[in-house]
Short mmCIF file of C-alpha atoms in Angstrom, two decimals:
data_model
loop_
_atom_site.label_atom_id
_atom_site.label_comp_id
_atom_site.label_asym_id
_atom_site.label_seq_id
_atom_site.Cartn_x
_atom_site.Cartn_y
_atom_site.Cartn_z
CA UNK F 1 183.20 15.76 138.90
CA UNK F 2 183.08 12.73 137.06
CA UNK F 3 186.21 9.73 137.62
CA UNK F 4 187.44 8.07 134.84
CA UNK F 5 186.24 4.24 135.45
CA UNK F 6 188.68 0.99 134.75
CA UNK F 7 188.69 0.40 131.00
CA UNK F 8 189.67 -2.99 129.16
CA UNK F 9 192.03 -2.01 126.41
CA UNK F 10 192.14 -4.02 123.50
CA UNK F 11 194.66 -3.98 120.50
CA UNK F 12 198.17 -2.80 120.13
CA UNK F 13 198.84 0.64 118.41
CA UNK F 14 201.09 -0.58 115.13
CA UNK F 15 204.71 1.26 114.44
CA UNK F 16 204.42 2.52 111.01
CA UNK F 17 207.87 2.83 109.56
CA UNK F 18 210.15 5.91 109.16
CA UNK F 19 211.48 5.05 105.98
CA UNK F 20 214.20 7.32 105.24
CA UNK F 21 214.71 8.99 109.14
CA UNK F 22 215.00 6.81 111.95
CA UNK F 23 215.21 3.26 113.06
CA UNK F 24 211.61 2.75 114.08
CA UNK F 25 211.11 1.82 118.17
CA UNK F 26 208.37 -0.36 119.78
CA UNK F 27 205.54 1.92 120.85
CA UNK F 28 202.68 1.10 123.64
CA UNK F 29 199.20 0.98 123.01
CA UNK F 30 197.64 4.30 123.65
CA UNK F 31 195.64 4.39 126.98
CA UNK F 32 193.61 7.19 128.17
CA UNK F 33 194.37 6.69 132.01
CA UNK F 34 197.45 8.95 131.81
CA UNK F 35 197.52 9.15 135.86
CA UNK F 36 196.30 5.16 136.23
CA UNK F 37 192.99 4.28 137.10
CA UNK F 38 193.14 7.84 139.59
CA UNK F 39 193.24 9.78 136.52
CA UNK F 40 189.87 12.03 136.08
CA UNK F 41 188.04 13.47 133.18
CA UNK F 42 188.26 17.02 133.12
CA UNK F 43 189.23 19.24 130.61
CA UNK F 44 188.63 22.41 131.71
CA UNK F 45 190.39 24.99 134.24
CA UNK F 46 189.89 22.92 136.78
CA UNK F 47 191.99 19.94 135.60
CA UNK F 48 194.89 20.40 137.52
CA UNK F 49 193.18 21.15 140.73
CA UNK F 50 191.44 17.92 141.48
CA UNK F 51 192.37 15.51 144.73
CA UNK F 52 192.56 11.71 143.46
CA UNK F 53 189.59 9.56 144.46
CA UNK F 54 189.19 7.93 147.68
CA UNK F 55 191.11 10.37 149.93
CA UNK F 56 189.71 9.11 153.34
CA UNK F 57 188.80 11.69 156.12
CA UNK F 58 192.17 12.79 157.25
CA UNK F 59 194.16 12.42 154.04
CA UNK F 60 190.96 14.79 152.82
CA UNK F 61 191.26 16.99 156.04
CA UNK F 62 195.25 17.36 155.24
CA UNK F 63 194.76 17.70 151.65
CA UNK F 64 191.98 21.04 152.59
CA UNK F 65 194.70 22.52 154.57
CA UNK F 66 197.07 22.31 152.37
CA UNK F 67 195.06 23.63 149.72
CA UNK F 68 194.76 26.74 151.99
CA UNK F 69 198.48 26.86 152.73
CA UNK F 70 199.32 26.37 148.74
CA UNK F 71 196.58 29.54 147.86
CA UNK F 72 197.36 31.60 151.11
CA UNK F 73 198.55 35.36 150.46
CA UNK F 74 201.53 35.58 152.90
CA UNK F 75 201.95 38.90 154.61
CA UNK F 76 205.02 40.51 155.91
CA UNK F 77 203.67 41.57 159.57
CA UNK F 78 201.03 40.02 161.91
CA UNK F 79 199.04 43.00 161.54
CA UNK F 80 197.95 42.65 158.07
CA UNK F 81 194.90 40.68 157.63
CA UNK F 82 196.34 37.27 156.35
CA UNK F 83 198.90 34.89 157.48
CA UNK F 84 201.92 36.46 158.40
CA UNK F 85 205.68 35.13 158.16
CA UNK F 86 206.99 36.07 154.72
CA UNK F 87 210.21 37.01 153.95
CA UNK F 88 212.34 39.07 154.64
CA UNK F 89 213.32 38.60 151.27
CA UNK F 90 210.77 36.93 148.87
CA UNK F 91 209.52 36.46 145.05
CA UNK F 92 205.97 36.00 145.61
CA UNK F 93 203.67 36.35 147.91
CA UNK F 94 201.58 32.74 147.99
CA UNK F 95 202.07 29.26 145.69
CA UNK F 96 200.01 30.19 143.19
CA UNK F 97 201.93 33.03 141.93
CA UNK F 98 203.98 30.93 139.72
CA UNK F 99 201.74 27.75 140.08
CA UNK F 100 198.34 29.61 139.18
CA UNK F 101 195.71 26.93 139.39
CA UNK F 102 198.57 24.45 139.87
CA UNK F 103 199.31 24.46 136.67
CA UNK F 104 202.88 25.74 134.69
CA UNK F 105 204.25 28.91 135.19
CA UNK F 106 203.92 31.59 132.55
CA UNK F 107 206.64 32.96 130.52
CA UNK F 108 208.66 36.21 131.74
CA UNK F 109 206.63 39.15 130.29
CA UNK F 110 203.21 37.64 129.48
CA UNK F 111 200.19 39.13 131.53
CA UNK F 112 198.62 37.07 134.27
CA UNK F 113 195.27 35.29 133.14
CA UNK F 114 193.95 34.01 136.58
CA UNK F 115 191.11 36.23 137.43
CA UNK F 116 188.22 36.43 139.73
CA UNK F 117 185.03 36.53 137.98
CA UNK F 118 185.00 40.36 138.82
CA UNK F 119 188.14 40.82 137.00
CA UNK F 120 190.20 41.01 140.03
CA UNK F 121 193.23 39.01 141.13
CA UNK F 122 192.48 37.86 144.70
CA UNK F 123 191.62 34.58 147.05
CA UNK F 124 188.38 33.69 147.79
CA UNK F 125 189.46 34.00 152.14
CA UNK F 126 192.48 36.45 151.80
CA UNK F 127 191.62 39.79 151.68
CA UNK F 128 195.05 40.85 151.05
CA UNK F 129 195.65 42.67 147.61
CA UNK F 130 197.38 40.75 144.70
CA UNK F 131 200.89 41.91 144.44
CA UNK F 132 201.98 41.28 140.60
CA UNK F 133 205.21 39.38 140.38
CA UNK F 134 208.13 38.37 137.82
CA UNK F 135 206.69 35.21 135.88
CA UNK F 136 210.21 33.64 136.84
CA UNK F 137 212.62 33.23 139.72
CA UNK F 138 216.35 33.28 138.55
CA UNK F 139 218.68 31.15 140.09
CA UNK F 140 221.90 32.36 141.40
CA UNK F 141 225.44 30.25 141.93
CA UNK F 142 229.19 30.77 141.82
CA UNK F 143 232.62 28.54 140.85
CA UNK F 144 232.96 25.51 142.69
CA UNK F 145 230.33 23.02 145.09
CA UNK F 146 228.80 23.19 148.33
CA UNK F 147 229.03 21.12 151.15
CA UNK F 148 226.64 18.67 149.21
CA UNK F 149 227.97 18.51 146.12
CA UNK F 150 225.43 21.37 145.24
CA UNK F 151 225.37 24.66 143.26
CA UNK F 152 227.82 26.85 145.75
CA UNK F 153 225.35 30.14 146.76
CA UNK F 154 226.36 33.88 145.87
CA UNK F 155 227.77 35.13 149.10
CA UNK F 156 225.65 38.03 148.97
CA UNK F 157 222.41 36.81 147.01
CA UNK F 158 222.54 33.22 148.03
CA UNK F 159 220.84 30.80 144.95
CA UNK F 160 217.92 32.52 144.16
CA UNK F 161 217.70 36.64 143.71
CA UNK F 162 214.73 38.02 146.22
CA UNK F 163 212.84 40.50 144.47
CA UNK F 164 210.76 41.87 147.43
CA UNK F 165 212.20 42.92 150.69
CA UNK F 166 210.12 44.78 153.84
CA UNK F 167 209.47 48.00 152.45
CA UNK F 168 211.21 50.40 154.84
CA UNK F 169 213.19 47.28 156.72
CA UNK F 170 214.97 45.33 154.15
CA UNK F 171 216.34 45.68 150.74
CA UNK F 172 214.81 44.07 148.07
CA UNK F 173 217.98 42.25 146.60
CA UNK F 174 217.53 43.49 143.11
CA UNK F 175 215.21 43.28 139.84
CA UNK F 176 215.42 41.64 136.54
CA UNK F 177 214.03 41.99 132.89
CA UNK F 178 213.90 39.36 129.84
CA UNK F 179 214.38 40.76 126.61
CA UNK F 180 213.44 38.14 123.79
CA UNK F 181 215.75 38.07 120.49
CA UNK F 182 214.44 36.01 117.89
CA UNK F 183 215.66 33.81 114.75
CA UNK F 184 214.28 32.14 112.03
CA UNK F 185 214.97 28.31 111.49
CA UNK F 186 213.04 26.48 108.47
CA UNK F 187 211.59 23.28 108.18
CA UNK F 188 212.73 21.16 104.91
CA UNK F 189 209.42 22.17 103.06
CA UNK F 190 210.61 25.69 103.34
CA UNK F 191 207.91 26.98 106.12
CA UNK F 192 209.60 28.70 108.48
CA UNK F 193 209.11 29.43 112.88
CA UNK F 194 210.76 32.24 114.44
CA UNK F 195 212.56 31.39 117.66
CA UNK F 196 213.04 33.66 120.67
CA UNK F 197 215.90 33.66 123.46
CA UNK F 198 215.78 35.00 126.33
CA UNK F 199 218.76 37.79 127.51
CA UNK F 200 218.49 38.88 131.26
CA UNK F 201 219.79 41.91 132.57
CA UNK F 202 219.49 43.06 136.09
CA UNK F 203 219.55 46.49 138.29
CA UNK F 204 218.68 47.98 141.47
CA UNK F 205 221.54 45.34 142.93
CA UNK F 206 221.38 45.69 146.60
CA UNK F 207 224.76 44.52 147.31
CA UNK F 208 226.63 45.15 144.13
CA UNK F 209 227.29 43.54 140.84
CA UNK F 210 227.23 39.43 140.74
CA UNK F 211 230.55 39.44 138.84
CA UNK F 212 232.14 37.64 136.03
CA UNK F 213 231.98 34.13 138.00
CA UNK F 214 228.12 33.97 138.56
CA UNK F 215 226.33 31.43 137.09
CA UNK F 216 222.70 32.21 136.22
CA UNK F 217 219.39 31.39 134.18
CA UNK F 218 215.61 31.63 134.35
CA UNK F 219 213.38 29.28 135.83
CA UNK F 220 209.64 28.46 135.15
CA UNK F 221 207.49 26.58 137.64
CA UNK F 222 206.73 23.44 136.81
CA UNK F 223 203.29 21.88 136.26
CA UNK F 224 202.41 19.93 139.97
CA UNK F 225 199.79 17.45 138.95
CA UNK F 226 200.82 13.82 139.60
CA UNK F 227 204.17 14.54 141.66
CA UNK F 228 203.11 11.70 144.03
CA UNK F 229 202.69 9.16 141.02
CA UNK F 230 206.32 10.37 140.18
CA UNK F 231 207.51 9.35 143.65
CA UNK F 232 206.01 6.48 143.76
CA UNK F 233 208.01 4.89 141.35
CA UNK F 234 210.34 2.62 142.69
CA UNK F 235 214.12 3.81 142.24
CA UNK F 236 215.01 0.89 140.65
CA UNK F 237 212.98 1.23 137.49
CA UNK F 238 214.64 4.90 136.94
CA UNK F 239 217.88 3.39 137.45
CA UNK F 240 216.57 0.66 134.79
CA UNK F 241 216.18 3.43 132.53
CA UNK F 242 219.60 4.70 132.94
CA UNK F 243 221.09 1.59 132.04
CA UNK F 244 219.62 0.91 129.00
CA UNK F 245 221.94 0.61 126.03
CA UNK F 246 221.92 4.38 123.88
CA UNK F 247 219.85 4.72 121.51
CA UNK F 248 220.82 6.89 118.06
CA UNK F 249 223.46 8.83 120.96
CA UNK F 250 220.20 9.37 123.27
CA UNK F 251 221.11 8.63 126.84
CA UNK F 252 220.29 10.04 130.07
CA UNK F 253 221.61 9.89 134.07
CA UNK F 254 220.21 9.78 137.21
CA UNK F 255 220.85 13.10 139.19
CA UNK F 256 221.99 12.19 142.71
CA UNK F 257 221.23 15.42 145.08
CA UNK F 258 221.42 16.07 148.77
CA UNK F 259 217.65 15.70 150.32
CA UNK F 260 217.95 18.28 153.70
CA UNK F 261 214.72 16.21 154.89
CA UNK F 262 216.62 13.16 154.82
CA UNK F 263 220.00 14.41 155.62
CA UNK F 264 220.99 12.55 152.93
CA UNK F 265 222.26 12.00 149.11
CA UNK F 266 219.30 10.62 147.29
CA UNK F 267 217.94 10.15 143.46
CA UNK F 268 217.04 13.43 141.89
CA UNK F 269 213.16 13.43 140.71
CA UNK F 270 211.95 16.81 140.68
CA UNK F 271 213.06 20.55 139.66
CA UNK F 272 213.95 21.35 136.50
CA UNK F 273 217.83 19.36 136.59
CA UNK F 274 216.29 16.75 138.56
CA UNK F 275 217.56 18.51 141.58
CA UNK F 276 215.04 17.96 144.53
CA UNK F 277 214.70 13.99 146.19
CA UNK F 278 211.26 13.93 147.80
CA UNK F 279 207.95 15.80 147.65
CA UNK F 280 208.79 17.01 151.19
CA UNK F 281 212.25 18.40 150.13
CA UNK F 282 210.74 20.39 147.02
CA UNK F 283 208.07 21.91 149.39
CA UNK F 284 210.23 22.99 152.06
CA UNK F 285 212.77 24.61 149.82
CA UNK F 286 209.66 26.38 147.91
CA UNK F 287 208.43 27.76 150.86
CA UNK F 288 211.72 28.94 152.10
CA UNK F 289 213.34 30.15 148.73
CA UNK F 290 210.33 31.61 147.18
CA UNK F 291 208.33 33.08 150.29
CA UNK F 292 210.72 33.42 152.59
CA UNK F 293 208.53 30.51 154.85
CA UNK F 294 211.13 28.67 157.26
CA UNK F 295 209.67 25.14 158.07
CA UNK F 296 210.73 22.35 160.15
CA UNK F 297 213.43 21.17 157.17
CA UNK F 298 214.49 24.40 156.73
CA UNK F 299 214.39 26.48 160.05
CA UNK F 300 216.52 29.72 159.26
CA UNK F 301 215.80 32.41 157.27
CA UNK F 302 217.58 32.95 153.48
CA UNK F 303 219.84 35.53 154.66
CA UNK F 304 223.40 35.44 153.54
CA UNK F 305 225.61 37.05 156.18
CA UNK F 306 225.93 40.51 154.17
CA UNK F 307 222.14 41.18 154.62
CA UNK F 308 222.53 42.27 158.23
CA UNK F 309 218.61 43.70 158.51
CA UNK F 310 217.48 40.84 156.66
CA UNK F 311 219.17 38.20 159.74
CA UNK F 312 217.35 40.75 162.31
CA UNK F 313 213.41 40.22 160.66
CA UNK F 314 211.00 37.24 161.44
CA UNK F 315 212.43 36.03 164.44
CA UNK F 316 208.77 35.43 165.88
CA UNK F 317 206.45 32.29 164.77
CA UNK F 318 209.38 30.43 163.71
CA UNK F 319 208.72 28.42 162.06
CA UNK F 320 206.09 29.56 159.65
CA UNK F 321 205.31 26.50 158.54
CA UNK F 322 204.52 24.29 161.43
CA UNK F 323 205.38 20.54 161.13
CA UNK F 324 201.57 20.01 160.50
CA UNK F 325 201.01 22.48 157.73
CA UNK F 326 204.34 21.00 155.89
CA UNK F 327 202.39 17.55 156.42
CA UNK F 328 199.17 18.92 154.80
CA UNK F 329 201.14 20.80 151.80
CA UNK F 330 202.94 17.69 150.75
CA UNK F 331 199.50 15.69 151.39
CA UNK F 332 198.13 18.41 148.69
CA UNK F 333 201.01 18.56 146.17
CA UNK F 334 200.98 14.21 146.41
CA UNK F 335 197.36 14.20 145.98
CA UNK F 336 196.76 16.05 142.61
CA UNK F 337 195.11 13.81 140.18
CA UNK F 338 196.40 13.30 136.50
CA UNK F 339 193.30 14.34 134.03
CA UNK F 340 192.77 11.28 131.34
CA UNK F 341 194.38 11.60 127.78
CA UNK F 342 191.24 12.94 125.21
CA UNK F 343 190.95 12.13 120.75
CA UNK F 344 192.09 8.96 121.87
CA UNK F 345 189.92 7.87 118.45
CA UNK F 346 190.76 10.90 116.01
CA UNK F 347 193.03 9.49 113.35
CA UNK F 348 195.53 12.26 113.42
CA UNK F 349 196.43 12.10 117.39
CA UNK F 350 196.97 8.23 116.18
CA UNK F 351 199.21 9.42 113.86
CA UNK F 352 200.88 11.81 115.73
CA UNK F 353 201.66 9.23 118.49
CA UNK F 354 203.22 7.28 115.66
CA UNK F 355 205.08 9.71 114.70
CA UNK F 356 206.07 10.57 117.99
CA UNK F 357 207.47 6.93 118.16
CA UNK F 358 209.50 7.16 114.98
CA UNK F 359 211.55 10.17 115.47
CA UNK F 360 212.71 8.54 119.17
CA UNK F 361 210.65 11.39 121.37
CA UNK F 362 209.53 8.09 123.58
CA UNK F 363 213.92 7.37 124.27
CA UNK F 364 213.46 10.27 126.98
CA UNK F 365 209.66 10.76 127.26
CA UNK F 366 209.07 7.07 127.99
CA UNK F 367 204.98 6.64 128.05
CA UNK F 368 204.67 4.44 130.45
CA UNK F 369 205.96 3.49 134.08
CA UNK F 370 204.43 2.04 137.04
CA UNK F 371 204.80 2.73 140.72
CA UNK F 372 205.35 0.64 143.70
CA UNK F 373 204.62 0.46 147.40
CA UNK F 374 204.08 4.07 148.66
CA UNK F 375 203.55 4.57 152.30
CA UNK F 376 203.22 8.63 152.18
CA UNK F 377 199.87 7.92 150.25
CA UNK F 378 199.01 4.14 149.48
CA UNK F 379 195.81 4.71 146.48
CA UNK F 380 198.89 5.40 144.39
CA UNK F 381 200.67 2.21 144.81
CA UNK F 382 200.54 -0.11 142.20
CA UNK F 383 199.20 2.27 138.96
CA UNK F 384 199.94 1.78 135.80
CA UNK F 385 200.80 5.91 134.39
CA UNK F 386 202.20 7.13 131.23
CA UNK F 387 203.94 10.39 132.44
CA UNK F 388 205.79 10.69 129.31
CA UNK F 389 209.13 11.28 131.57
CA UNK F 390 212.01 8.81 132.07
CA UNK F 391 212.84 11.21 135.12
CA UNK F 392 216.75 11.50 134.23
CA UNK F 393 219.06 14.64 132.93
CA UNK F 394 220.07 14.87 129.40
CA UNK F 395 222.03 16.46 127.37
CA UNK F 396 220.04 19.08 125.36
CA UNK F 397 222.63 21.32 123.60
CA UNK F 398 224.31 24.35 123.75
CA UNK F 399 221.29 26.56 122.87
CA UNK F 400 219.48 25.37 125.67
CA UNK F 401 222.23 25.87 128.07
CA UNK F 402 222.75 28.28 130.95
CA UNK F 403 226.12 27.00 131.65
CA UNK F 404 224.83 26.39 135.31
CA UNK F 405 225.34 22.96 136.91
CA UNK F 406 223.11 21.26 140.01
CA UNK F 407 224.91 18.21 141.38
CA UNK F 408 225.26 15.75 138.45
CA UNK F 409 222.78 17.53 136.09
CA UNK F 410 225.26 19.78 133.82
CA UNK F 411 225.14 23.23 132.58
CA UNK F 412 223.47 21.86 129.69
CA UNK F 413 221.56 18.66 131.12
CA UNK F 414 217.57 19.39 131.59
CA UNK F 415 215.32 16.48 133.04
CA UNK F 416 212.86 15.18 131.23
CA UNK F 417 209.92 17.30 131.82
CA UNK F 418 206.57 14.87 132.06
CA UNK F 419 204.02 15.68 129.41
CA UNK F 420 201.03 14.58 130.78
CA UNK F 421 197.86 17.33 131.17
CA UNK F 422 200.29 19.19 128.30
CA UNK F 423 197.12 19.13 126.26
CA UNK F 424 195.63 20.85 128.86
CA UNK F 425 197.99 23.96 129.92
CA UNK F 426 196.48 27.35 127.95
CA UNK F 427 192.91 25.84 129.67
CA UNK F 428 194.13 25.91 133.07
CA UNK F 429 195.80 29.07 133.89
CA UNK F 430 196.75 30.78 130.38
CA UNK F 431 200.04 29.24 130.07
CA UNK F 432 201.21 28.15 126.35
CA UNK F 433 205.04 28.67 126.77
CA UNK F 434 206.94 25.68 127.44
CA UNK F 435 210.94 24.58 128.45
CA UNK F 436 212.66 25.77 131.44
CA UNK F 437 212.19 29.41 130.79
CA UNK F 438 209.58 29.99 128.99
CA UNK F 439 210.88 30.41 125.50
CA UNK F 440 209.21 27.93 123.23
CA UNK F 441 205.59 29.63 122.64
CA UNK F 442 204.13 26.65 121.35
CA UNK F 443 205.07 22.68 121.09
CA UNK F 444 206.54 23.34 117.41
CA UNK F 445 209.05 25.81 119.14
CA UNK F 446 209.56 23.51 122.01
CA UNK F 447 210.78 20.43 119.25
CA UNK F 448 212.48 22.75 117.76
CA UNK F 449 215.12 24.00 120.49
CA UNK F 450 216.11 20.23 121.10
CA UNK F 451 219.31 19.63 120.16
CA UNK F 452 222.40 17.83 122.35
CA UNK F 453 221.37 14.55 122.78
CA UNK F 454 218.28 15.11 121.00
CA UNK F 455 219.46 16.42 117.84
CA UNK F 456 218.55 13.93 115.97
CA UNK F 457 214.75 13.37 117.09
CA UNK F 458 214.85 17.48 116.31
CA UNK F 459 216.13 16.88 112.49
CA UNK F 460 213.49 14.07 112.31
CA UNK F 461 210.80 16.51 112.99
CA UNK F 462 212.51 19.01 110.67
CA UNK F 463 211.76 16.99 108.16
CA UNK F 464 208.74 15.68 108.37
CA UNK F 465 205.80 16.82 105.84
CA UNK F 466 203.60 19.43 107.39
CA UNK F 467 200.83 16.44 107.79
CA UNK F 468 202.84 14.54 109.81
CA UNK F 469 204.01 18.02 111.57
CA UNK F 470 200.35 18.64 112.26
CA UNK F 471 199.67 15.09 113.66
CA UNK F 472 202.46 15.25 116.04
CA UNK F 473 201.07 18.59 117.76
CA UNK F 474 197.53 16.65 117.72
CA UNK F 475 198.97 13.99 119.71
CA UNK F 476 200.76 16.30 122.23
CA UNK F 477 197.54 18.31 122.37
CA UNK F 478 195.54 14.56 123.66
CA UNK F 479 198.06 14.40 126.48
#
């Protein structure tokens, strides 16, 4: 696969005024190498999929196995012909249920596009049969904090409901179902986009109703390409970003969450609120919240204490996920390159990024960062990325919110979701549905839920001529 070699950039991408919207910011000159000089050119399904160059032998071996442990079908018992250690309880049954291709998730209710060439659903190695699963995982909390700080857990469903059991052994905790109910809004022109929200509604509740305290909302899996880029950067340039003076009431904060492989309060980077610390701490609680995978970070089984069959399953091979295959799955999730920008030289994506910089999308989606010293896997030190992200919680409105705080991230704060490889997400695994749960259908639906701290950059877009409309979704498409 061909690498994307060093360019010499010359000129400086000129801010065309908003005259009559916003105060115009400084933009960046446009740069293909999205993930630094380890991004690669690929723009086809396989451009979320590729290992940065210059793995050496063991970061290469690691990176192999964890491939296999990220596309492994998990089986309940040792006698079925895969590896064996999920559940009890569970929503999928391997990593690339929700992150098909490693790409995003897909919106509750749209069918699965990742196919063998044969038409069937299956891993190359793993003869065990696809089992079709929710699109989402809905997370589950109560009143009050844990001992952290944290979301406090459902006593009897704990923070995520498990939508498998053990056939015959254990209870599957319950089902859910997204009904979509849509509206009209209109642009100032007088075209018009229908927008859909979601309403959940559960049944089959293994331990009765959640009751009028629960807190919870649908989440989508995030996009995993250039996670280790993300960590790389140094702490304090996010905190730099935090303390920069608002801008037209646009101003995010650091998330501070408890990191169980640190056993300690860190800076929020990943997850959807910015809730997860480290690579390491968002694979472990994958594993063990998703698959039902204990690992050296998080040894026992999700059980709360209600689920008496569940507490008596899996007490053999613990942990599933040995200290070396944790090792290799973080050395996989780091290790996933960032495909280069494309139109770089098509006058409307030049447009569109100008736009992009007038309405004040750049406040939250900053374009460019760089990393620092980074020990877990040193190529990435030192690169110069444009992950469209400013990695901190904001404020996005009441119509975005599921009323359900995580730490410091509130019931309406979202982090900034990177937007590199956007461009690319409907080529990779299918998946054109965008925000945390899937609603927006498209990037003109995404702009148009903003609102909160965003409100304004939303209005901006609102009224912008259909040109400029058009350029903008150009520009996003490039990324």
């Amino acid at each position: 696969m061909p690498r994307i070699a060093p360019l010499v950039l010359t000129g400086m991408l000129m801010l065309v005024p908003a005259a009559g919207r916003l105060q115009p910011t400084l933009e960046l000159p446009p740069s293909p190498l999205s993930g630094g000089m380890l991004s690669v050119a690929d723009n086809a399904v396989a451009a979320s999929s590729l290992p940065i160059p210059l793995l050496d032998a063991k970061q290469a071996e690691l990176f192999a196995l964890g491939h296999k442990m990220f596309t492994n079908r998990w089986a309940f018992f040792w006698f079925e012909n895969a590896e064996f250690g999920r559940g009890p309880t569970s929503n999928a049954q391997a990593c690339t249920t929700c992150h098909a291709r490693n790409g995003r998730g897909l919106a509750p209710g749209a069918p699965l596009s990742v196919r063998e060439p044969d038409g069937e659903f299956r891993d190359h190695h793993i003869t065990v049969p696809f089992e079709p699963a929710p699109n989402a995982v809905i997370r589950i909390s109560v009143s009050g904090q844990d001992a952290h700080g944290g979301p406090k857990p459902h006593p009897f469903y704990g923070d995520q409901l498990q939508v498998f059991g053990v056939k015959g052994v254990v209870k599957t905790e319950g089902q859910f179902r997204v009904e979509w109910h849509e509206r009209q809004v209109r642009f100032e022109d007088g075209e018009t986009v229908n927008l859909r929200t979601p309403a959940i509604t559960f049944s089959g509740l293994a331990y009765g109703p959640l009751g009028e305290g629960a807190m919870f909302g649908a989440r989508l899996a995030p996009p995993l390409i250039g996670i280790g880029l993300l960590e790389a950067i140094p702490e304090a340039a996010i905190i730099a970003l935090e303390s920069k003076p608002p801008l037209e009431g646009i101003r995010g904060h650091a998330n501070r969450v408890w990191d169980e492989s640190q056993g300690r309060t860190v800076l929020g980077r990943f997850g959807l609120k910015a809730n997860h610390g480290s690579v390491r701490e968002q694979v472990a609680a994958a594993f063990i919240n998703d698959i039902g995978l204990s690992s050296p970070v998080y040894p026992d089984q999700n059980c709360p204490d209600i689920q008496m069959y569940c507490k008596e399953q899996m007490v053999a091979g613990k942990p599933e996920i040995t200290a070396l295959r944790l090792a290799a799955t973080e050395t996989y999730v780091r290790a996933l390159s960032v495909p280069a920008r494309r139109n770089l030289d098509d006058p409307k994506v030049t447009r569109g990024e100008q736009v992009f910089g007038e309405v004040h999308c750049v406040a939250c989606h900053v374009p460019e960062l760089r990393t620092g010293e980074y020990p877990p896997l040193p190529q990435l030190a030192n690169q110069t990325i444009h992950p469209y992200t400013d990695l901190l919680v904001h404020d996005m409105g009441a119509d975005l919110a599921d009323g359900r705080p995580d730490y410091l991230a509130g019931g309406s704060e979202w982090r900034t979701p990177p937007l590199w490889g956007i461009g690319l997400s409907e080529k990779v695994n299918g998946a054109g549905a965008f925000l945390h749960d899937g609603r927006a259908r498209n990037f003109t639906e995404a702009i148009l839920w903003h609102g909160g701290e965003s409100k304004v950059s939303r209005e901006a877009c609102r009224k912008l001529p259909k040109t400029d409309r058009e350029a903008l979704v150009a520009f996003l498409q490039s990324l």
